[in-house]
mmCIF file of C-alpha atoms and ligand atoms in Angstrom:
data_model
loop_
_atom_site.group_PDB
_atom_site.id
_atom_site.type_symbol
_atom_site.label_atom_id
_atom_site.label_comp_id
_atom_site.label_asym_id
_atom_site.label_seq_id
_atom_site.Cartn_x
_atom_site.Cartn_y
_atom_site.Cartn_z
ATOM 1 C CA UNK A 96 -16.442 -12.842 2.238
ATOM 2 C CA UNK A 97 -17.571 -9.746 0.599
ATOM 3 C CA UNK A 98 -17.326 -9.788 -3.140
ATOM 4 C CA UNK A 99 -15.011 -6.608 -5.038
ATOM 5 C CA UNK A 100 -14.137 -5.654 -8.196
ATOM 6 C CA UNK A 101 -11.623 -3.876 -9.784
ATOM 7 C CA UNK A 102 -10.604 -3.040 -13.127
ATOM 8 C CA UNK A 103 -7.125 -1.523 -15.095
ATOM 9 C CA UNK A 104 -7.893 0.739 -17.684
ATOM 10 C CA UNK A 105 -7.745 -1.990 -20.739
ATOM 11 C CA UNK A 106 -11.610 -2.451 -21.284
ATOM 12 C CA UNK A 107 -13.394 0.281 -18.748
ATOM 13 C CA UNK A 108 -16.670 -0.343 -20.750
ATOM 14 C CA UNK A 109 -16.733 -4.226 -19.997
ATOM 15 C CA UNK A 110 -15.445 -4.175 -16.867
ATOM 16 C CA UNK A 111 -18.594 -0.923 -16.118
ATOM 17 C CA UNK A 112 -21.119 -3.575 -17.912
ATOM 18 C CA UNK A 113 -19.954 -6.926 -15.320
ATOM 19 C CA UNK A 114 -20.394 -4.284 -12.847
ATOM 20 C CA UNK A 115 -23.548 -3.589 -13.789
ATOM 21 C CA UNK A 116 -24.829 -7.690 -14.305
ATOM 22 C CA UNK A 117 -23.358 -7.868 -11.148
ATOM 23 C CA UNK A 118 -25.515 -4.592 -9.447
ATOM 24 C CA UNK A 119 -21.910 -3.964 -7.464
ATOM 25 C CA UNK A 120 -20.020 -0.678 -7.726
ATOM 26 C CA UNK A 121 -16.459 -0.772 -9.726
ATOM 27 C CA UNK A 122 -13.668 -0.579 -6.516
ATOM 28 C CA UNK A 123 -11.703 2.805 -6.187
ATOM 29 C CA UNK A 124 -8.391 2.126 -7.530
ATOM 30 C CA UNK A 125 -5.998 4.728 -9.490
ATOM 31 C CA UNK A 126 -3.394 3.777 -11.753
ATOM 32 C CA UNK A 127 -0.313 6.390 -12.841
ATOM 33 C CA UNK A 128 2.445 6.842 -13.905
ATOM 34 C CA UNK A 129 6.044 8.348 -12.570
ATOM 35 C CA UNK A 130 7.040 10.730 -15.276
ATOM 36 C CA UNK A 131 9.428 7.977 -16.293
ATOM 37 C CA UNK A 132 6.507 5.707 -17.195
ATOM 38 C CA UNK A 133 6.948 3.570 -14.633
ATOM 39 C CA UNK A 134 3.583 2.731 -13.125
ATOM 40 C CA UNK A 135 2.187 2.963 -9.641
ATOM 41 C CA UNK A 136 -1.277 1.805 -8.681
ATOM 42 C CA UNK A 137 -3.073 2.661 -5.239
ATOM 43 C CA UNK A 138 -6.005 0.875 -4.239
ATOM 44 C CA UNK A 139 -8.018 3.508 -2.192
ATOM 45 C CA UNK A 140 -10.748 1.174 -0.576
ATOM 46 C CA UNK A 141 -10.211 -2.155 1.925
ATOM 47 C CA UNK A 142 -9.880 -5.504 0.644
ATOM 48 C CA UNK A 143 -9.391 -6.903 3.704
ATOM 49 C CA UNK A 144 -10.830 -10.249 3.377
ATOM 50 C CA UNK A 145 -12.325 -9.935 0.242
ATOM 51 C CA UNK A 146 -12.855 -11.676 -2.715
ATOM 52 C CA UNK A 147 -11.247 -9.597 -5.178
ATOM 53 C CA UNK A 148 -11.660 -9.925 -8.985
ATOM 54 C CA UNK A 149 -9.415 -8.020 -11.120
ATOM 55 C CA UNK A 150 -10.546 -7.304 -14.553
ATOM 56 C CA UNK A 151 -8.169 -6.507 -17.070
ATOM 57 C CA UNK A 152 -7.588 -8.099 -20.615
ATOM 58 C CA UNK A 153 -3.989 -7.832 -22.045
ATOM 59 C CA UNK A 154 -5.246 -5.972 -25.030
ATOM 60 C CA UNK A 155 -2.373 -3.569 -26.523
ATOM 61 C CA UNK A 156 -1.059 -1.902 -25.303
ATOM 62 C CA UNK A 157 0.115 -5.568 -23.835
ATOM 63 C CA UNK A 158 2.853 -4.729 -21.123
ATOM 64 C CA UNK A 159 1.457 -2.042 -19.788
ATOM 65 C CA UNK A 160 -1.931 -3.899 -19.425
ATOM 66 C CA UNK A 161 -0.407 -6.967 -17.976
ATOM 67 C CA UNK A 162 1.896 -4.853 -15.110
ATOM 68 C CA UNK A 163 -1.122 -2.878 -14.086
ATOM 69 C CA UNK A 164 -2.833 -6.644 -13.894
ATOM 70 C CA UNK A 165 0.531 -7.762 -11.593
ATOM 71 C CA UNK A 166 0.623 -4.473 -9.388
ATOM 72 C CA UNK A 167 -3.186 -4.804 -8.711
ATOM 73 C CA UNK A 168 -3.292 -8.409 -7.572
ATOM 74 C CA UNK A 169 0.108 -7.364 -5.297
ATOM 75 C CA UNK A 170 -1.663 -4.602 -3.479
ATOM 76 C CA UNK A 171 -4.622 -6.297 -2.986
ATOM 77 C CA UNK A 172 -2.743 -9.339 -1.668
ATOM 78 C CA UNK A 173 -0.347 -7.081 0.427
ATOM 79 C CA UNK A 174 -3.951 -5.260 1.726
ATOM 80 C CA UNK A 175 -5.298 -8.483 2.969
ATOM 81 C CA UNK A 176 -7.908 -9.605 0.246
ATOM 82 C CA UNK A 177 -8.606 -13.406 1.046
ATOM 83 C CA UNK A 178 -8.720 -14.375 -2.271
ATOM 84 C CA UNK A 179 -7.396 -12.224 -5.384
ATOM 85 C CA UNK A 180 -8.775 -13.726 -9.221
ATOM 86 C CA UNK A 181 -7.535 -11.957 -12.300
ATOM 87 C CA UNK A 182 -10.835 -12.076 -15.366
ATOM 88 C CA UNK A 183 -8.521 -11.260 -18.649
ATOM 89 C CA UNK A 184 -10.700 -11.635 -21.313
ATOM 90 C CA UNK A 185 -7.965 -11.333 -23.300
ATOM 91 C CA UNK A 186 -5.011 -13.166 -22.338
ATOM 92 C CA UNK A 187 -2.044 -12.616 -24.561
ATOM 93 C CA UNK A 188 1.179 -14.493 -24.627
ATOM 94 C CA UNK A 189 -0.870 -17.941 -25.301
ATOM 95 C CA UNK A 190 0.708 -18.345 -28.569
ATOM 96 C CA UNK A 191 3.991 -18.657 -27.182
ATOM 97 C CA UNK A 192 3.200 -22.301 -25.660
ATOM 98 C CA UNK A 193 6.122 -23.853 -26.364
ATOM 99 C CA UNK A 194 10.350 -23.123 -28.159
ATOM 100 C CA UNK A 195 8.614 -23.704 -31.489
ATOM 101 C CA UNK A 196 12.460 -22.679 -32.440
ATOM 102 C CA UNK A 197 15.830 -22.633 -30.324
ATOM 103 C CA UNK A 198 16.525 -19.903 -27.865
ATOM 104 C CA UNK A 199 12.937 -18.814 -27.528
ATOM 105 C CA UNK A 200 11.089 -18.224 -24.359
ATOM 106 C CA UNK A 201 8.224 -20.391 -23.316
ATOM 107 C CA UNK A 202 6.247 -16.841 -22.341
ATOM 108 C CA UNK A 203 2.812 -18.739 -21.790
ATOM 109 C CA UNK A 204 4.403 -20.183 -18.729
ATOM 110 C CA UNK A 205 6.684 -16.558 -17.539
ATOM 111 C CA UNK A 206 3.450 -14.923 -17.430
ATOM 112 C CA UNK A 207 1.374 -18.017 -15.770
ATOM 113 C CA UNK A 208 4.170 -17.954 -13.104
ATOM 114 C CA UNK A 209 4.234 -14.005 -13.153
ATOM 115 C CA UNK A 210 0.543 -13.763 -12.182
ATOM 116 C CA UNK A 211 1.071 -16.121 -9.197
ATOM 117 C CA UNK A 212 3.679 -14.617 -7.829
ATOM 118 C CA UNK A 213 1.993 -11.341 -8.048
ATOM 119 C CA UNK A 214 -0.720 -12.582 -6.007
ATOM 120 C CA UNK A 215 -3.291 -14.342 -8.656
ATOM 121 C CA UNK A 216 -4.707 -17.526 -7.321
ATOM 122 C CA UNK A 217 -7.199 -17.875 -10.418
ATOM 123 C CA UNK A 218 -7.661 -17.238 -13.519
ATOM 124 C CA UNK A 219 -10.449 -16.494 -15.895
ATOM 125 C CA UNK A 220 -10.138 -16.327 -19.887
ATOM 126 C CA UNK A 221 -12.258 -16.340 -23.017
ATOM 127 C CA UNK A 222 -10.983 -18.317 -26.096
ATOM 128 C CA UNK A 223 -7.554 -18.878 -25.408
ATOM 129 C CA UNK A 224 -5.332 -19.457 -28.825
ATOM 130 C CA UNK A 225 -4.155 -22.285 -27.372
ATOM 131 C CA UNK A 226 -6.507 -23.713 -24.778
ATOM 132 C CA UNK A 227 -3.189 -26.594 -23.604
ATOM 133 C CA UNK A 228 -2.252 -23.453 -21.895
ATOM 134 C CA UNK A 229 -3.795 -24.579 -18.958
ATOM 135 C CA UNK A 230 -0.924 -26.073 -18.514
ATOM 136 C CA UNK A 231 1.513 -23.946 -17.313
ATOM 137 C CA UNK A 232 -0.575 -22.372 -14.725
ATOM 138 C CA UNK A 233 -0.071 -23.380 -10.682
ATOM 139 C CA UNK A 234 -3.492 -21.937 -10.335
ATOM 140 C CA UNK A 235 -6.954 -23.052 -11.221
ATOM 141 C CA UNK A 236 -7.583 -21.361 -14.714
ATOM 142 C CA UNK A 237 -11.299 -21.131 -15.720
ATOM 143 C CA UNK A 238 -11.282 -21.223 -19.506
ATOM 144 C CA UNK A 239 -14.772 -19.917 -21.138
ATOM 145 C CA UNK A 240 -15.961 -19.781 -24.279
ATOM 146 C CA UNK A 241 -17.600 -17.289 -26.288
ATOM 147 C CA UNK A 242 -18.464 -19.444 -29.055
ATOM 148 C CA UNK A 243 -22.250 -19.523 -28.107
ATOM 149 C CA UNK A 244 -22.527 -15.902 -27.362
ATOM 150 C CA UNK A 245 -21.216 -15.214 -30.783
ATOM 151 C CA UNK A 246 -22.544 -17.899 -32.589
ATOM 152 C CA UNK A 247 -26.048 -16.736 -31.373
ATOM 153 C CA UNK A 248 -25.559 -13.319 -32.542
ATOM 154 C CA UNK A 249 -24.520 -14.159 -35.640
ATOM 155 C CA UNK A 250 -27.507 -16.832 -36.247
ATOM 156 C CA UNK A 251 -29.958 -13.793 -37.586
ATOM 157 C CA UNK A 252 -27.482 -12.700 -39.907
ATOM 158 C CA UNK A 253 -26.403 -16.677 -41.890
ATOM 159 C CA UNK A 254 -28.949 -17.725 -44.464
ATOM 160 C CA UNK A 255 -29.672 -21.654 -44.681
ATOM 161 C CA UNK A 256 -27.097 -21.920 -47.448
ATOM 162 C CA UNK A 257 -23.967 -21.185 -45.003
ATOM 163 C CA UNK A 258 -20.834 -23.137 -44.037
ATOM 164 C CA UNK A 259 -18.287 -22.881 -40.850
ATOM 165 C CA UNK A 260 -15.212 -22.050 -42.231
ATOM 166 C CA UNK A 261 -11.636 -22.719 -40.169
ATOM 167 C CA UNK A 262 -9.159 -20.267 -41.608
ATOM 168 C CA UNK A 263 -6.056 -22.287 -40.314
ATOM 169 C CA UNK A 264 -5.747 -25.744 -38.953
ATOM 170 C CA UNK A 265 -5.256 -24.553 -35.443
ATOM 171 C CA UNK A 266 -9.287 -22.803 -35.822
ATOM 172 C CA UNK A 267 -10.512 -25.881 -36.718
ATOM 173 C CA UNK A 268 -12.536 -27.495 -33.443
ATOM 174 C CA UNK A 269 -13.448 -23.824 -32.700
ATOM 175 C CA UNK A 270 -15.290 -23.947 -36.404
ATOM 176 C CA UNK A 271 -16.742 -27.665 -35.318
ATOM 177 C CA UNK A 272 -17.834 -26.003 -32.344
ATOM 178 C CA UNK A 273 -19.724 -23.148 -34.377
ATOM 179 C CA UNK A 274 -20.448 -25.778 -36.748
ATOM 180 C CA UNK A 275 -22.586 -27.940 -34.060
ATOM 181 C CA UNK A 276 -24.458 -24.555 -32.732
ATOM 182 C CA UNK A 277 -25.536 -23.486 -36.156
ATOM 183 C CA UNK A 278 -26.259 -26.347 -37.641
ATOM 184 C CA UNK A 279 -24.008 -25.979 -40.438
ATOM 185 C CA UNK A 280 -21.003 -27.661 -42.694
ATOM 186 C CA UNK A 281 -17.615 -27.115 -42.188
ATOM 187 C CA UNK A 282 -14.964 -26.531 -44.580
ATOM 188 C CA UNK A 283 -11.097 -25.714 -43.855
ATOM 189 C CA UNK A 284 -8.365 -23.416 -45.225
ATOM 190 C CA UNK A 285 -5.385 -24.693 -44.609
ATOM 191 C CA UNK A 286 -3.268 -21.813 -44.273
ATOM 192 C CA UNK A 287 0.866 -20.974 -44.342
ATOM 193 C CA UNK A 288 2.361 -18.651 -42.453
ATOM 194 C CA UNK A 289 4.894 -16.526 -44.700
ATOM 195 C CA UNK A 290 6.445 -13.879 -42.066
ATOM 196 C CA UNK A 291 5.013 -12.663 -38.811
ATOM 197 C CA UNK A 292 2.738 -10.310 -41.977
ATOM 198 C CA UNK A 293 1.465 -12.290 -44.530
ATOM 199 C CA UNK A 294 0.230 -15.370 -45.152
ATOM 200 C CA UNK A 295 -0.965 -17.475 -48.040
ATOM 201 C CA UNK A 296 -3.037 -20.449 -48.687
ATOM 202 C CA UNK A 297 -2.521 -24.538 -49.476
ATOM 203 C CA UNK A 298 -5.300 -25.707 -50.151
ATOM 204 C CA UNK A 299 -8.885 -26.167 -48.757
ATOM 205 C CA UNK A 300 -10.589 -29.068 -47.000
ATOM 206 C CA UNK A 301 -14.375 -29.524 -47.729
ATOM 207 C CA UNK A 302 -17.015 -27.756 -49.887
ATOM 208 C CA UNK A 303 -17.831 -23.911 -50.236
ATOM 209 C CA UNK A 304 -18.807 -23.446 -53.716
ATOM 210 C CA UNK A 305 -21.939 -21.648 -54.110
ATOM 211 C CA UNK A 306 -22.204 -20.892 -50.121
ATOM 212 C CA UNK A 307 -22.261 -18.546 -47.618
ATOM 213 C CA UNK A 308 -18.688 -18.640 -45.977
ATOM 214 C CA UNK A 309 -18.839 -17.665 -42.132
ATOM 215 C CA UNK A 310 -15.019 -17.352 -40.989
ATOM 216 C CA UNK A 311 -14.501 -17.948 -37.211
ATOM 217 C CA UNK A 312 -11.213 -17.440 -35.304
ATOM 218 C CA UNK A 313 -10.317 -16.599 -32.137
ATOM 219 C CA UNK A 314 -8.559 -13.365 -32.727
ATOM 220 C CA UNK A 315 -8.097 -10.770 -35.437
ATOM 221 C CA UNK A 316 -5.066 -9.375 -34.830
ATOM 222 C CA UNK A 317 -3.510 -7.665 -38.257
ATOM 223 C CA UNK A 318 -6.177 -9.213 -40.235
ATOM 224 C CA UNK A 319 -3.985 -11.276 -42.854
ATOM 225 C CA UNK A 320 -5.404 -15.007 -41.477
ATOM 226 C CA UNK A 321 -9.349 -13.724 -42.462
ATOM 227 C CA UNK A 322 -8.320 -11.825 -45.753
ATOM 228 C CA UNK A 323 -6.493 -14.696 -46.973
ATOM 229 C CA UNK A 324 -9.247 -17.057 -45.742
ATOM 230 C CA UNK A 325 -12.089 -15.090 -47.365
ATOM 231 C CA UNK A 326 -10.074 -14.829 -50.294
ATOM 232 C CA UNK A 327 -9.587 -18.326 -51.171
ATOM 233 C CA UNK A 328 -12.836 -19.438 -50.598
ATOM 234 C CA UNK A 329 -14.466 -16.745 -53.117
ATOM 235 C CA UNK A 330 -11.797 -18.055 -55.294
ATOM 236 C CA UNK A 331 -12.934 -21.697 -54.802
ATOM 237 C CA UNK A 332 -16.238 -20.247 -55.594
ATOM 238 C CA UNK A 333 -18.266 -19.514 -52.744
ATOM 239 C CA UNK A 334 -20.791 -16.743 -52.656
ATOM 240 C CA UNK A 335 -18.882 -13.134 -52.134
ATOM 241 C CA UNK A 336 -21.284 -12.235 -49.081
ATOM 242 C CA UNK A 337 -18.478 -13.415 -46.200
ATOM 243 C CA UNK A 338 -19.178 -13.328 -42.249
ATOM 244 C CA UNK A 339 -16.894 -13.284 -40.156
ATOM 245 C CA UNK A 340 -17.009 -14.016 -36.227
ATOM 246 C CA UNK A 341 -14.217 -13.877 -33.674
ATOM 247 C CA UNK A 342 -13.312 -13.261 -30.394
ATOM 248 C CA UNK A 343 -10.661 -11.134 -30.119
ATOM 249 C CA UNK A 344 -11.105 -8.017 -32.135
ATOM 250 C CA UNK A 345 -7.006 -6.998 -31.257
ATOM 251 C CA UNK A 346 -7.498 -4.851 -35.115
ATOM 252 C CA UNK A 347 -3.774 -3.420 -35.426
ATOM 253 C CA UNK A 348 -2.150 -2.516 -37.959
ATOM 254 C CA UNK A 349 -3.811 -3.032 -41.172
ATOM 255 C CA UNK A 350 -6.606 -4.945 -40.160
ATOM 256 C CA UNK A 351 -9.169 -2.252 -40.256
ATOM 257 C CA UNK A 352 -8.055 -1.621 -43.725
ATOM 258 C CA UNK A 353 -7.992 -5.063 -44.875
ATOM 259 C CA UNK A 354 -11.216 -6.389 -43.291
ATOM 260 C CA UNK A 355 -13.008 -3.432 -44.787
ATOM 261 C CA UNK A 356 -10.951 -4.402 -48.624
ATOM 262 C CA UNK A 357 -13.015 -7.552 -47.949
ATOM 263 C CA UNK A 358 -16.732 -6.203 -48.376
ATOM 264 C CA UNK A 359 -18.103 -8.308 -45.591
ATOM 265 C CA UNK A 360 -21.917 -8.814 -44.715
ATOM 266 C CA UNK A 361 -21.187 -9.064 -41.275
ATOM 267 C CA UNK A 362 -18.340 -8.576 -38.973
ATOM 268 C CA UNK A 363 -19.187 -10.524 -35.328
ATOM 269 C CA UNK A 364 -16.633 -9.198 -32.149
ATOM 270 C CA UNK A 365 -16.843 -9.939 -28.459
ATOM 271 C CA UNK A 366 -15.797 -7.068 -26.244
ATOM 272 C CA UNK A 367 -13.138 -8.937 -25.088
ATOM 273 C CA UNK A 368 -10.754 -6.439 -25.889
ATOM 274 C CA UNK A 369 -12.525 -2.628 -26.414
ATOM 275 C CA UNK A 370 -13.068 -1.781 -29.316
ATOM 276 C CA UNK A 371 -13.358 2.054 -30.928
ATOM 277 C CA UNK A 372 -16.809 3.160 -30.939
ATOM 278 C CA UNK A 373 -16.643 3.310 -35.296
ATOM 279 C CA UNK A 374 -14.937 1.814 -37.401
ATOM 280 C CA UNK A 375 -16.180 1.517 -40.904
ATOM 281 C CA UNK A 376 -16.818 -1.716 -41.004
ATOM 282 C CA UNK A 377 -20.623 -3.715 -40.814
ATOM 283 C CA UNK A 378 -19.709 -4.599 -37.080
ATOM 284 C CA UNK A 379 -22.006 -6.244 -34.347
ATOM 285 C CA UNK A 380 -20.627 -6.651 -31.234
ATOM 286 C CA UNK A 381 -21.489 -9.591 -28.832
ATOM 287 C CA UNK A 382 -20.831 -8.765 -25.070
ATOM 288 C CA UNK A 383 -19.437 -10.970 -22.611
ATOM 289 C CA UNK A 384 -19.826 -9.230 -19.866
ATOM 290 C CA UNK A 385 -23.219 -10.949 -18.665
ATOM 291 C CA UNK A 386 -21.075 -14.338 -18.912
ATOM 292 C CA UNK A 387 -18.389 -13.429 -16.565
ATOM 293 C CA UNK A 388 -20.770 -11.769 -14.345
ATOM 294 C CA UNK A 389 -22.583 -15.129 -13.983
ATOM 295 C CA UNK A 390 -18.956 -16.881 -13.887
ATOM 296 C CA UNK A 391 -17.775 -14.490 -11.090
ATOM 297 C CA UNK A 392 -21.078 -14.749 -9.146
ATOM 298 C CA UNK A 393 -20.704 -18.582 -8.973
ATOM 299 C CA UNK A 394 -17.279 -18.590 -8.355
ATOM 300 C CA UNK A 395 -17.531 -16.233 -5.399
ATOM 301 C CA UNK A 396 -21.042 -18.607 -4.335
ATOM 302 C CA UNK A 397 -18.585 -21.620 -5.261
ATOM 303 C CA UNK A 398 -21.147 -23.095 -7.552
ATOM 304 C CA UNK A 399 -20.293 -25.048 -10.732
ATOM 305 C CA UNK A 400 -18.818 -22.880 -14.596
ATOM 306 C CA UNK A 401 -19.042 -26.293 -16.064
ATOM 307 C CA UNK A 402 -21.552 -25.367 -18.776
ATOM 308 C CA UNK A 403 -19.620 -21.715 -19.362
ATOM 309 C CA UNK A 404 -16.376 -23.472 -20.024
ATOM 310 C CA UNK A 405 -14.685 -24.273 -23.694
ATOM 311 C CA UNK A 406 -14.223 -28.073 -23.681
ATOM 312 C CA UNK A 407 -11.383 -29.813 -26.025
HETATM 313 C C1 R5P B 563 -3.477 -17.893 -35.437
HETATM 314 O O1 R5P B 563 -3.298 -19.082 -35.458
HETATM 315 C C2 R5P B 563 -4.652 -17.214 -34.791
HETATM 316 O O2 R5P B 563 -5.712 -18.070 -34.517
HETATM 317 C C3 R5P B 563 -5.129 -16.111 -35.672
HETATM 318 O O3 R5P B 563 -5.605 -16.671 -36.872
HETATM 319 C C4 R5P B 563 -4.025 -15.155 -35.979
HETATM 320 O O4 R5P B 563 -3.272 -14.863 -34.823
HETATM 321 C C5 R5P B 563 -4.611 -13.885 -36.537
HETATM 322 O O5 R5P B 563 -3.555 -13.034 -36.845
HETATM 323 P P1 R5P B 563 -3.666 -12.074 -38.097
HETATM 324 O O6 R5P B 563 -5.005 -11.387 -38.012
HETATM 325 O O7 R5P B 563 -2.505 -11.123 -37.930
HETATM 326 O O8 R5P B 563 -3.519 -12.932 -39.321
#
């Protein structure tokens, strides 16, 4: 089964970069639109028999990322492929697990199902926010983590006199997970959530006075979690010189603003989602794309992800 890969035009400079790990040529694909916006993708090589990955993270803008994703996977499963897999670094809707209110959609599983139906018989994520996820999905997902890609970059930039810190309960075995990799304490803000803008903090579990506080999450979105997070550990006394390490750089909004408001030492991304080439912020980012090259390569070989995968 020969091995193919595609990409939508969410992250063209990771999907170039797996590409490269991989030594194979990106497939010829275009991707319009009607005047009308409504898309139409054309696949313009065979994928007869193939084994087809499709790599395209949900980044914003989100619907139109995640349709090019579904009409992908349906012409290469209408064209024959053997086997389609979708790699989204990125995958959005995660949060929305469960009807954490009445009359709410549980849009985890609508886009699980969605992808399936499309033609998706796997999938492959980094960091999801909510890793129980897994779910709601038919079809084998493959769940990775970049904690040890991003804990590794970071490691040059943490003095000895460093903690982990959890911004919000739900970050808090991701920090453990930093935590065990760098060798380092771990302290916990436990955070409220005001409106979908702001948020403010309780209280904080564990000690950060007079240390360096390295914030992990998995995404930056509008930025409010790791201001108030930084925030209330300076004001429980730790040392002002924050770093801050996450895996989904998603930056709307304010975030830029607010992130650079915060003076950091070091701000750690993956290229999950791509990023612009400056922003004016002290920003080192941590690519994943020689990870899911090695994760595609043994899936296609059918050999073992088991030590790429997040656990717990
Ligand atoms: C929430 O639980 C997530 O892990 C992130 O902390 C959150 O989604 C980040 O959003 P924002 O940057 O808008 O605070």
């Amino acid at each position: 089964m020969t091995l193919l890969l595609f990409a939508g035009s969410a992250n063209g400079p990771l999907a170039t970069e797996i590409a490269r790990e991989l030594q194979l040529p990106l497939g010829d694909c275009e991707i319009a639109a009607f005047p009308d916006g409504e898309l139409h993708v054309t696949v313009r090589e065979s994928v007869r028999n193939a084994d087809v990955y499709l790599i395209q993270p949900t980044s914003p803008s989100v619907e139109r990322h995640l349709l090019e994703l579904l009409l992908l996977a349906d012409a290469c499963r209408r064209a024959g492929a053997q086997r389609v897999s979708a790699v989204v670094p990125y995958f959005g809707y995660a949060r929305q697990d469960r009807r954490a209110g009445g009359r709410e959609p549980v849009a985890a599983r609508l886009i699980a199902d969605l992808l399936q139906t499309g033609g998706v018989q796997r999938v492959i994520a980094i960091d999801l926010h909510n890793p129980a996820i897994e779910g709601t999905f038919a079809v084998p997902l493959e769940h990775l983590s970049a904690a040890h890609v991003l804990a590794e970059t970071a490691r040059a930039s943490i003095p000895a006199d460093a903690v982990v810190v959890a911004p919000d309960l739900g970050a808090a075995k991701l920090a453990d997970r930093y935590a065990s990799l760098l060798n380092l304490p771990v302290a916990i803000v436990h955070k409220v959530r005001l409106d979908a803008h702001t948020v403010g903090v309780r209280r904080i579990t564990g000690e950060v006075r007079g240390l360096v506080p390295v914030v992990v999450d998995d995404m930056i979105s509008t930025g409010g979690t790791i201001e108030a997070a930084v925030e209330a550990v300076r004001e429980a006394g730790s040392k002002p010189e924050a770093i801050v390490a996450a895996t989904h750089g998603l930056l709307v909004g304010p975030a830029v603003e607010r992130l650079r408001a915060l003076g950091l030492r070091r701000l750690i991304l993956a290229d999950t989602v791509n990023l612009p080439i400056s922003l004016p912020l002290p920003l080192q980012v941590a690519s994943m794309a020689p990870m899911l090259a090695e994760a595609i390569a043994r899936l296609h070989d059918g050999r073992s992800l088991a030590d790429l995968l997040a656990r717990g």
